[in-house]
Short mmCIF file of C-alpha atoms and ligand atoms in Angstrom, two decimals:
data_model
loop_
_atom_site.label_atom_id
_atom_site.label_comp_id
_atom_site.label_asym_id
_atom_site.label_seq_id
_atom_site.Cartn_x
_atom_site.Cartn_y
_atom_site.Cartn_z
CA UNK A 1293 17.95 -35.76 -38.45
CA UNK A 1294 17.92 -32.93 -35.88
CA UNK A 1295 21.42 -31.90 -34.84
CA UNK A 1296 20.45 -30.22 -31.59
CA UNK A 1297 18.90 -32.84 -29.30
CA UNK A 1298 15.49 -32.54 -27.62
CA UNK A 1299 15.93 -30.49 -24.43
CA UNK A 1300 15.22 -32.81 -21.48
CA UNK A 1301 13.75 -29.93 -19.45
CA UNK A 1302 10.89 -29.57 -21.91
CA UNK A 1303 9.83 -33.17 -21.42
CA UNK A 1304 8.92 -32.41 -17.79
CA UNK A 1305 5.64 -30.70 -16.86
CA UNK A 1306 5.65 -26.92 -16.51
CA UNK A 1307 5.97 -25.98 -12.86
CA UNK A 1308 4.89 -22.59 -11.52
CA UNK A 1309 4.86 -22.08 -7.73
CA UNK A 1310 2.16 -20.03 -6.01
CA UNK A 1311 3.50 -16.81 -4.53
CA UNK A 1312 1.86 -13.70 -3.14
CA UNK A 1313 3.36 -10.90 -5.24
CA UNK A 1314 3.59 -7.94 -2.85
CA UNK A 1315 6.39 -6.16 -4.69
CA UNK A 1316 6.17 -3.24 -7.15
CA UNK A 1317 4.62 -5.48 -9.83
CA UNK A 1318 3.53 -7.74 -11.29
CA UNK A 1319 0.69 -8.28 -8.85
CA UNK A 1320 -1.26 -11.55 -8.74
CA UNK A 1321 -3.99 -11.97 -11.33
CA UNK A 1322 -7.52 -12.81 -10.15
CA UNK A 1323 -9.06 -16.17 -11.14
CA UNK A 1324 -11.29 -14.27 -13.59
CA UNK A 1325 -8.25 -12.85 -15.37
CA UNK A 1326 -6.41 -16.18 -15.37
CA UNK A 1327 -9.51 -17.84 -16.83
CA UNK A 1328 -9.56 -15.29 -19.66
CA UNK A 1329 -6.08 -16.45 -20.66
CA UNK A 1330 -7.40 -19.97 -21.21
CA UNK A 1331 -10.10 -18.91 -23.72
CA UNK A 1332 -9.74 -20.04 -27.34
CA UNK A 1333 -7.69 -17.92 -29.71
CA UNK A 1334 -9.39 -15.87 -32.40
CA UNK A 1335 -7.89 -14.34 -35.52
CA UNK A 1336 -6.52 -10.85 -34.92
CA UNK A 1337 -8.97 -9.35 -37.46
CA UNK A 1338 -11.97 -11.56 -36.72
CA UNK A 1339 -15.08 -9.50 -35.93
CA UNK A 1340 -15.40 -11.08 -32.46
CA UNK A 1341 -11.84 -10.07 -31.62
CA UNK A 1342 -12.36 -6.56 -33.00
CA UNK A 1343 -15.41 -6.25 -30.73
CA UNK A 1344 -13.18 -7.16 -27.75
CA UNK A 1345 -10.59 -4.58 -28.86
CA UNK A 1346 -13.37 -1.97 -28.95
CA UNK A 1347 -14.34 -2.91 -25.38
CA UNK A 1348 -10.70 -2.58 -24.31
CA UNK A 1349 -10.58 0.87 -25.90
CA UNK A 1350 -13.70 1.96 -23.97
CA UNK A 1351 -12.21 0.54 -20.76
CA UNK A 1352 -8.99 2.52 -21.26
CA UNK A 1353 -10.97 5.71 -21.96
CA UNK A 1354 -12.80 5.17 -18.66
CA UNK A 1355 -9.65 4.33 -16.66
CA UNK A 1356 -7.80 7.34 -18.13
CA UNK A 1357 -10.89 9.60 -17.98
CA UNK A 1358 -10.47 10.63 -21.58
CA UNK A 1359 -12.56 10.95 -24.71
CA UNK A 1360 -9.49 10.74 -26.97
CA UNK A 1361 -10.21 8.81 -30.15
CA UNK A 1362 -6.59 7.65 -30.41
CA UNK A 1363 -6.71 5.27 -27.46
CA UNK A 1364 -5.47 1.68 -27.68
CA UNK A 1365 -3.26 -0.99 -26.14
CA UNK A 1366 0.28 -1.37 -27.48
CA UNK A 1367 1.56 -4.94 -27.77
CA UNK A 1368 4.24 -5.29 -25.13
CA UNK A 1369 4.90 -4.30 -21.53
CA UNK A 1370 5.04 -0.80 -20.07
CA UNK A 1371 8.34 -0.14 -21.84
CA UNK A 1372 6.59 -0.66 -25.18
CA UNK A 1373 4.11 2.11 -24.37
CA UNK A 1374 7.02 4.28 -23.22
CA UNK A 1375 8.88 3.66 -26.52
CA UNK A 1376 5.65 4.41 -28.42
CA UNK A 1377 5.36 7.78 -26.70
CA UNK A 1378 9.04 8.55 -27.33
CA UNK A 1379 9.30 7.50 -30.96
CA UNK A 1380 6.06 9.15 -32.10
CA UNK A 1381 6.37 12.45 -30.26
CA UNK A 1382 10.10 13.09 -30.49
CA UNK A 1383 12.28 14.05 -33.46
CA UNK A 1384 15.86 15.34 -33.57
CA UNK A 1385 14.56 18.93 -33.63
CA UNK A 1386 12.79 18.50 -30.27
CA UNK A 1387 13.96 19.65 -26.87
CA UNK A 1388 12.84 17.18 -24.22
CA UNK A 1389 12.57 17.96 -20.53
CA UNK A 1390 12.63 14.76 -18.51
CA UNK A 1391 11.48 15.20 -14.94
CA UNK A 1392 13.36 12.69 -12.78
CA UNK A 1393 12.03 11.60 -9.41
CA UNK A 1394 13.53 8.12 -9.78
CA UNK A 1395 14.66 5.76 -12.54
CA UNK A 1396 11.75 6.23 -14.95
CA UNK A 1397 12.62 9.83 -15.81
CA UNK A 1398 16.18 8.62 -16.49
CA UNK A 1399 14.85 5.80 -18.66
CA UNK A 1400 12.71 8.17 -20.71
CA UNK A 1401 15.65 10.56 -21.14
CA UNK A 1402 17.61 7.60 -22.55
CA UNK A 1403 14.81 6.83 -25.01
CA UNK A 1404 14.49 10.50 -26.03
CA UNK A 1405 18.26 10.71 -26.66
CA UNK A 1406 17.98 7.68 -28.93
CA UNK A 1407 15.47 9.70 -30.98
CA UNK A 1408 18.22 12.29 -31.49
CA UNK A 1409 16.57 15.02 -29.41
CA UNK A 1410 18.28 17.47 -27.09
CA UNK A 1411 17.43 16.19 -23.62
CA UNK A 1412 17.53 18.14 -20.38
CA UNK A 1413 16.92 16.40 -17.04
CA UNK A 1414 15.84 17.95 -13.79
CA UNK A 1415 16.24 15.73 -10.77
CA UNK A 1416 14.76 15.71 -7.26
CA UNK A 1417 16.32 14.22 -4.19
CA UNK A 1418 15.01 10.72 -3.56
CA UNK A 1419 11.60 10.54 -1.94
CA UNK A 1420 10.62 14.07 -3.01
CA UNK A 1421 8.51 15.54 -5.79
CA UNK A 1422 8.41 18.78 -7.80
CA UNK A 1423 5.89 21.57 -7.24
CA UNK A 1424 4.06 23.05 -10.25
CA UNK A 1425 5.98 26.31 -9.61
CA UNK A 1426 9.31 24.49 -9.94
CA UNK A 1427 8.12 22.79 -13.11
CA UNK A 1428 6.93 26.11 -14.54
CA UNK A 1429 10.35 27.64 -13.86
CA UNK A 1430 11.95 24.73 -15.74
CA UNK A 1431 9.53 25.16 -18.64
CA UNK A 1432 10.39 28.85 -18.84
CA UNK A 1433 14.14 28.27 -18.61
CA UNK A 1434 14.49 25.24 -20.90
CA UNK A 1435 11.63 25.88 -23.34
CA UNK A 1436 11.10 22.21 -24.17
CA UNK A 1437 8.76 20.98 -26.88
CA UNK A 1438 8.07 17.78 -24.90
CA UNK A 1439 7.99 17.23 -21.15
CA UNK A 1440 7.96 13.80 -19.50
CA UNK A 1441 6.72 13.15 -15.97
CA UNK A 1442 6.26 9.91 -14.00
CA UNK A 1443 3.07 10.02 -11.95
CA UNK A 1444 3.74 6.94 -9.80
CA UNK A 1445 7.52 6.50 -9.38
CA UNK A 1446 7.84 2.85 -8.43
CA UNK A 1447 11.59 3.13 -7.66
CA UNK A 1448 11.27 5.93 -5.10
CA UNK A 1449 7.61 5.28 -4.13
CA UNK A 1450 6.56 8.87 -4.79
CA UNK A 1451 3.42 10.18 -6.43
CA UNK A 1452 4.20 13.30 -8.45
CA UNK A 1453 1.09 15.54 -8.64
CA UNK A 1454 0.19 16.14 -12.28
CA UNK A 1455 -3.01 18.12 -11.72
CA UNK A 1456 -3.35 20.79 -14.41
CA UNK A 1457 0.23 20.15 -15.52
CA UNK A 1458 -0.80 19.75 -19.15
CA UNK A 1459 -2.52 23.12 -19.08
CA UNK A 1460 0.75 24.61 -17.77
CA UNK A 1461 2.77 22.88 -20.51
CA UNK A 1462 0.44 24.17 -23.23
CA UNK A 1463 1.03 27.74 -21.99
CA UNK A 1464 4.68 27.18 -22.96
CA UNK A 1465 3.94 25.40 -26.26
CA UNK A 1466 4.98 22.03 -24.86
CA UNK A 1467 3.45 18.54 -25.06
CA UNK A 1468 3.07 16.59 -21.80
CA UNK A 1469 3.75 12.83 -21.60
CA UNK A 1470 2.81 11.11 -18.33
CA UNK A 1471 3.75 7.61 -17.17
CA UNK A 1472 1.06 6.18 -14.90
CA UNK A 1473 2.22 2.54 -15.08
CA UNK A 1474 2.41 2.19 -11.30
CA UNK A 1475 -0.46 4.47 -10.31
CA UNK A 1476 -3.41 4.01 -12.68
CA UNK A 1477 -6.51 2.81 -10.87
CA UNK A 1478 -5.09 3.55 -7.42
CA UNK A 1479 -4.75 7.34 -7.54
CA UNK A 1480 -7.11 9.81 -9.28
CA UNK A 1481 -6.16 10.44 -12.90
CA UNK A 1482 -8.04 12.82 -15.23
CA UNK A 1483 -6.27 12.83 -18.57
CA UNK A 1484 -8.56 15.32 -20.33
CA UNK A 1485 -9.23 17.63 -17.38
CA UNK A 1486 -5.51 17.93 -16.56
CA UNK A 1487 -4.51 18.47 -20.20
CA UNK A 1488 -2.25 15.41 -20.48
CA UNK A 1489 -1.26 14.80 -24.12
CA UNK A 1490 0.08 11.25 -23.90
CA UNK A 1491 -0.78 8.91 -21.05
CA UNK A 1492 0.27 5.29 -20.80
CA UNK A 1493 0.19 2.49 -18.28
CA UNK A 1494 0.98 -1.21 -17.90
CA UNK A 1495 -1.28 -4.19 -17.35
CA UNK A 1496 0.44 -5.94 -14.45
CA UNK A 1497 0.04 -3.40 -11.66
CA UNK A 1498 -3.42 -2.26 -10.43
CA UNK A 1499 -5.16 -3.95 -13.38
CA UNK A 1500 -3.62 -7.23 -12.13
CA UNK A 1501 -3.27 -8.58 -15.66
CA UNK A 1502 -0.38 -10.56 -17.09
CA UNK A 1503 2.08 -8.10 -18.72
CA UNK A 1504 1.75 -8.02 -22.52
CA UNK A 1505 -0.59 -5.23 -23.66
CA UNK A 1506 -0.18 -1.65 -22.46
CA UNK A 1507 -2.84 1.08 -22.64
CA UNK A 1508 -1.91 4.40 -24.23
CA UNK A 1509 -3.85 7.45 -25.36
CA UNK A 1510 -2.95 10.49 -27.49
CA UNK A 1511 -4.71 13.88 -27.20
CA UNK A 1512 -5.60 15.77 -30.38
CA UNK A 1513 -2.55 17.96 -29.79
CA UNK A 1514 -0.26 14.91 -29.52
CA UNK A 1515 -1.87 13.34 -32.58
CA UNK A 1516 -1.35 16.53 -34.61
CA UNK A 1517 2.32 16.64 -33.60
CA UNK A 1518 2.70 13.02 -34.68
CA UNK A 1519 0.95 13.66 -37.99
CA UNK A 1520 3.08 16.72 -38.79
CA UNK A 1521 6.47 15.08 -38.19
CA UNK A 1522 9.26 15.99 -40.56
CA UNK A 1523 10.93 12.59 -40.12
CA UNK A 1524 9.31 9.15 -40.24
CA UNK A 1525 8.72 7.38 -36.92
CA UNK A 1526 11.86 5.31 -36.31
CA UNK A 1527 9.92 2.17 -35.35
CA UNK A 1528 7.42 0.42 -37.62
CA UNK A 1529 6.01 -1.67 -34.77
CA UNK A 1530 5.30 1.31 -32.49
CA UNK A 1531 4.23 3.79 -35.19
CA UNK A 1532 0.91 5.12 -33.87
CA UNK A 1533 -0.45 5.78 -37.36
CA UNK A 1534 -0.42 2.05 -38.13
CA UNK A 1535 -1.55 1.11 -34.62
CA UNK A 1536 -4.40 3.64 -34.66
CA UNK A 1537 -5.64 2.06 -37.90
CA UNK A 1538 -5.46 -1.48 -36.48
CA UNK A 1539 -7.39 -0.28 -33.41
CA UNK A 1540 -10.07 1.44 -35.51
CA UNK A 1541 -9.17 4.96 -34.31
CA UNK A 1542 -8.79 6.63 -37.72
CA UNK A 1543 -12.18 5.87 -39.28
CA UNK A 1544 -10.50 3.79 -42.06
CA UNK A 1545 -10.97 0.04 -42.65
CA UNK A 1546 -8.66 -1.89 -40.31
CA UNK A 1547 -5.61 -3.43 -41.91
CA UNK A 1548 -3.13 -6.00 -40.70
CA UNK A 1549 -0.35 -4.22 -38.86
CA UNK A 1550 0.90 -7.05 -36.64
CA UNK A 1551 -0.73 -10.00 -34.92
CA UNK A 1552 -2.27 -8.65 -31.73
CA UNK A 1553 -1.42 -10.56 -28.52
CA UNK A 1554 -4.86 -12.20 -28.43
CA UNK A 1555 -4.81 -13.73 -24.93
CA UNK A 1556 -3.21 -10.62 -23.42
CA UNK A 1557 -6.04 -8.55 -24.85
CA UNK A 1558 -8.61 -10.90 -23.28
CA UNK A 1559 -6.84 -10.46 -19.93
CA UNK A 1560 -6.69 -6.69 -20.32
CA UNK A 1561 -10.40 -6.65 -21.15
CA UNK A 1562 -11.13 -8.50 -17.91
CA UNK A 1563 -8.79 -6.28 -15.87
CA UNK A 1564 -10.51 -3.17 -17.19
CA UNK A 1565 -13.93 -4.77 -16.64
CA UNK A 1566 -12.97 -5.51 -13.01
CA UNK A 1567 -11.98 -1.87 -12.54
CA UNK A 1568 -15.21 -0.68 -14.19
CA UNK A 1569 -17.31 -2.94 -11.94
CA UNK A 1570 -15.62 -1.67 -8.80
CA UNK A 1571 -15.67 1.91 -10.09
CA UNK A 1572 -12.67 4.23 -10.19
CA UNK A 1573 -13.68 6.17 -7.07
CA UNK A 1574 -14.02 2.99 -5.02
CA UNK A 1575 -10.72 1.62 -6.33
CA UNK A 1576 -8.93 4.88 -5.43
CA UNK A 1577 -10.52 4.73 -1.94
CA UNK A 1578 -9.61 1.06 -1.40
CA UNK A 1579 -5.98 1.66 -2.32
CA UNK A 1580 -5.77 4.70 0.00
CA UNK A 1581 -7.31 2.73 2.88
CA UNK A 1582 -5.00 -0.24 2.33
CA UNK A 1583 -1.97 2.07 2.19
CA UNK A 1584 -3.06 3.66 5.48
CA UNK A 1585 -3.36 0.26 7.10
CA UNK A 1586 0.12 -0.66 5.87
CA UNK A 1587 1.59 2.66 7.11
CA UNK A 1588 0.14 2.05 10.61
CA UNK A 1589 1.67 -1.44 10.71
CA UNK A 1590 5.06 -0.14 9.59
CA UNK A 1591 4.98 2.65 12.17
CA UNK A 1592 4.10 0.14 14.91
CA UNK A 1593 7.34 -1.69 14.06
CA UNK A 1594 9.22 1.62 14.45
CA UNK A 1595 10.34 1.47 10.82
CA UNK A 1596 10.66 4.60 8.69
CA UNK A 1597 9.57 5.51 5.17
CA UNK A 1598 11.73 6.74 2.31
CA UNK A 1599 8.99 9.26 1.48
CA UNK A 1600 8.49 11.17 4.71
CA UNK A 1601 5.64 13.38 3.52
CA UNK A 1602 2.58 11.12 3.40
CA UNK A 1603 0.93 13.43 0.88
CA UNK A 1604 3.51 12.43 -1.75
CA UNK A 1605 3.57 8.69 -1.07
CA UNK A 1606 2.42 6.38 -3.81
CA UNK A 1607 -0.27 4.09 -2.33
CA UNK A 1608 0.67 1.22 -4.64
CA UNK A 1609 4.36 1.11 -3.66
CA UNK A 1610 5.65 1.85 -0.18
CA UNK A 1611 9.39 2.14 0.38
CA UNK A 1612 10.43 1.18 3.92
CA UNK A 1613 13.96 2.01 5.06
CA UNK A 1614 15.98 -1.04 6.05
CA UNK A 1615 16.95 -0.60 9.72
CA UNK A 1616 20.59 -0.65 10.78
CA UNK A 1617 22.01 -4.11 11.47
CA UNK A 1618 19.55 -5.89 9.19
CA UNK A 1619 20.44 -7.44 5.84
CA UNK A 1620 17.56 -6.51 3.50
CA UNK A 1621 18.07 -9.50 1.22
CA UNK A 1622 18.05 -11.96 4.11
CA UNK A 1623 14.68 -10.60 5.23
CA UNK A 1624 13.23 -10.82 1.71
CA UNK A 1625 14.54 -14.39 1.41
CA UNK A 1626 13.09 -15.31 4.81
CA UNK A 1627 9.67 -13.89 3.91
CA UNK A 1628 9.69 -15.71 0.58
CA UNK A 1629 10.87 -19.04 1.97
CA UNK A 1630 8.56 -19.13 4.97
CA UNK A 1631 5.47 -17.33 3.67
CA UNK A 1632 5.83 -17.38 -0.12
CA UNK A 1633 5.42 -13.60 -0.05
CA UNK A 1634 7.42 -11.29 -2.32
CA UNK A 1635 9.03 -8.37 -0.50
CA UNK A 1636 11.10 -6.50 -3.09
CA UNK A 1637 14.31 -4.57 -2.59
CA UNK A 1638 15.04 -1.07 -3.90
CA UNK A 1639 15.70 -0.01 -7.49
CA UNK A 1640 18.14 2.59 -8.80
CA UNK A 1641 19.24 4.87 -5.97
CA UNK A 1642 17.00 3.10 -3.47
CA UNK A 1643 18.73 -0.28 -4.09
CA UNK A 1644 20.02 -1.81 -0.86
CA UNK A 1645 18.35 0.89 1.27
CA UNK A 1646 14.69 -0.04 1.22
CA UNK A 1647 12.11 -2.74 0.84
CA UNK A 1648 9.36 -1.95 -1.62
CA UNK A 1649 5.93 -3.22 -0.69
CA UNK A 1650 3.27 -3.34 -3.38
CA UNK A 1651 -0.47 -2.95 -2.86
CA UNK A 1652 -2.04 -3.29 -6.25
CA UNK A 1653 -5.47 -4.22 -7.56
CA UNK A 1654 -6.41 -7.79 -6.66
CA UNK A 1655 -3.69 -7.91 -4.01
CA UNK A 1656 -4.72 -4.76 -2.14
CA UNK A 1657 -6.65 -6.42 0.70
CA UNK A 1658 -6.45 -6.20 4.52
CA UNK A 1659 -5.71 -9.95 4.74
CA UNK A 1660 -2.67 -9.66 2.49
CA UNK A 1661 -1.43 -6.64 4.45
CA UNK A 1662 -1.77 -8.53 7.75
CA UNK A 1663 0.19 -11.46 6.33
CA UNK A 1664 2.90 -9.23 4.93
CA UNK A 1665 3.30 -7.29 8.18
CA UNK A 1666 3.53 -10.48 10.18
CA UNK A 1667 6.15 -11.91 7.81
CA UNK A 1668 8.16 -8.66 7.83
CA UNK A 1669 8.03 -8.38 11.64
CA UNK A 1670 9.29 -11.92 11.97
CA UNK A 1671 11.88 -11.38 9.25
CA UNK A 1672 13.51 -8.37 10.88
CA UNK A 1673 13.54 -9.83 14.39
CA UNK A 1674 14.91 -13.26 13.57
CA UNK A 1675 18.63 -13.75 14.22
CA UNK A 1676 19.35 -15.20 10.78
CA UNK A 1677 18.67 -11.92 8.93
CA UNK A 1678 21.11 -9.81 11.01
CA UNK A 1679 24.38 -8.49 9.64
CA UNK A 1680 27.09 -10.33 11.61
CA UNK A 1681 28.93 -7.85 13.81
CA UNK A 1682 32.71 -7.81 13.36
CA UNK A 1683 34.44 -8.39 16.67
C1 PLP B 3160 6.56 3.71 -13.39
C2 PLP B 3160 6.94 2.63 -14.33
N1 PLP B 3160 7.09 2.92 -15.64
C3 PLP B 3160 7.43 1.97 -16.54
C4 PLP B 3160 7.62 0.67 -16.16
C5 PLP B 3160 8.04 -0.34 -17.19
O1 PLP B 3160 7.08 -1.33 -17.33
P1 PLP B 3160 7.46 -2.82 -17.82
O2 PLP B 3160 8.39 -3.39 -16.82
O3 PLP B 3160 6.11 -3.46 -17.83
O4 PLP B 3160 8.05 -2.72 -19.16
C6 PLP B 3160 7.47 0.32 -14.82
C7 PLP B 3160 7.69 -1.06 -14.36
O5 PLP B 3160 7.79 -1.37 -13.21
C8 PLP B 3160 7.11 1.32 -13.88
O6 PLP B 3160 6.94 1.05 -12.59
#
């Protein structure tokens, strides 16, 4: 006889409302991607599933613009890929330079500290990015063995240029890890050409896939560092040696490492296929055009941006400063209740100061932008979202 009774809530049908997800992620999945999630399960080592994994690997190589053999999707969300980078590349003897343009540099510094490394952070004022000269000065001064940079900073809505940054790091004997969770597919990314050693992303942003499997790739240099560790990788689950075998990257017969998230891999395959069909160049162009359309609409409302210099704005996430007298949360609630549109608040230092508007993958369309602008305009002009003035 069961001692804990049947939960009543589970006897009701599952209810999921329809919402337009125009925040910093997840974005809405296309019908094609949702349909992939309903396909029958396969065994995680069945030949048909392995063939799909191989297609995913090719899709990641295309999206990252890399020929790296060690390219796969880690089971888990973007944080899982981040942990994979940290626990494979960092040992207590390492000196890690974490470049902070928002919360993700802080988050990586936290992960690197947990690996026992000496961690040095350099931080930019919100809404700004580092120049390659500034980064070179830091490399010279700190002499790190690993440097971490966030390409698309979703908390501050900046896009940190990483062109040729890997080549610069190699000059100083340093490995470069880049987070492109919020930017991949929307902004040009050339892993091999720019000398990036570890690149990772998430599924739920421009790829518009349900979070659950996160692409990552290791350069030969990163792989060598991993293979010549003095200490074992602290995590079994995220140890790239085991993962690379499961993903067929080491030329050895594949062995069971863990049960791959089968349906997430189907979704990722379809997200990557959608990107391949559109083509990277067209996807980059579409995101830039959509961002421009959004910027014009925001300017017409006389609102201001957290990132003043347009050159350093991230097209996938736009941070709009909340005008005086307006309660940001009331506006977000209004937009959600009336239009079923997500308008996110800030994160980290930007919390309470901005709204973050996402334009990602399937959601980056002129129609969605028009709807969002209309909802936002209404939201900030309606009396109910104002901060009551104290008399
Ligand atoms: C730049 C960046 N890195 C990492 C992450 C973490 O990804 P996840 O929430 O999928 O674990 C996010 C999530 O928003 C992100 O925007």
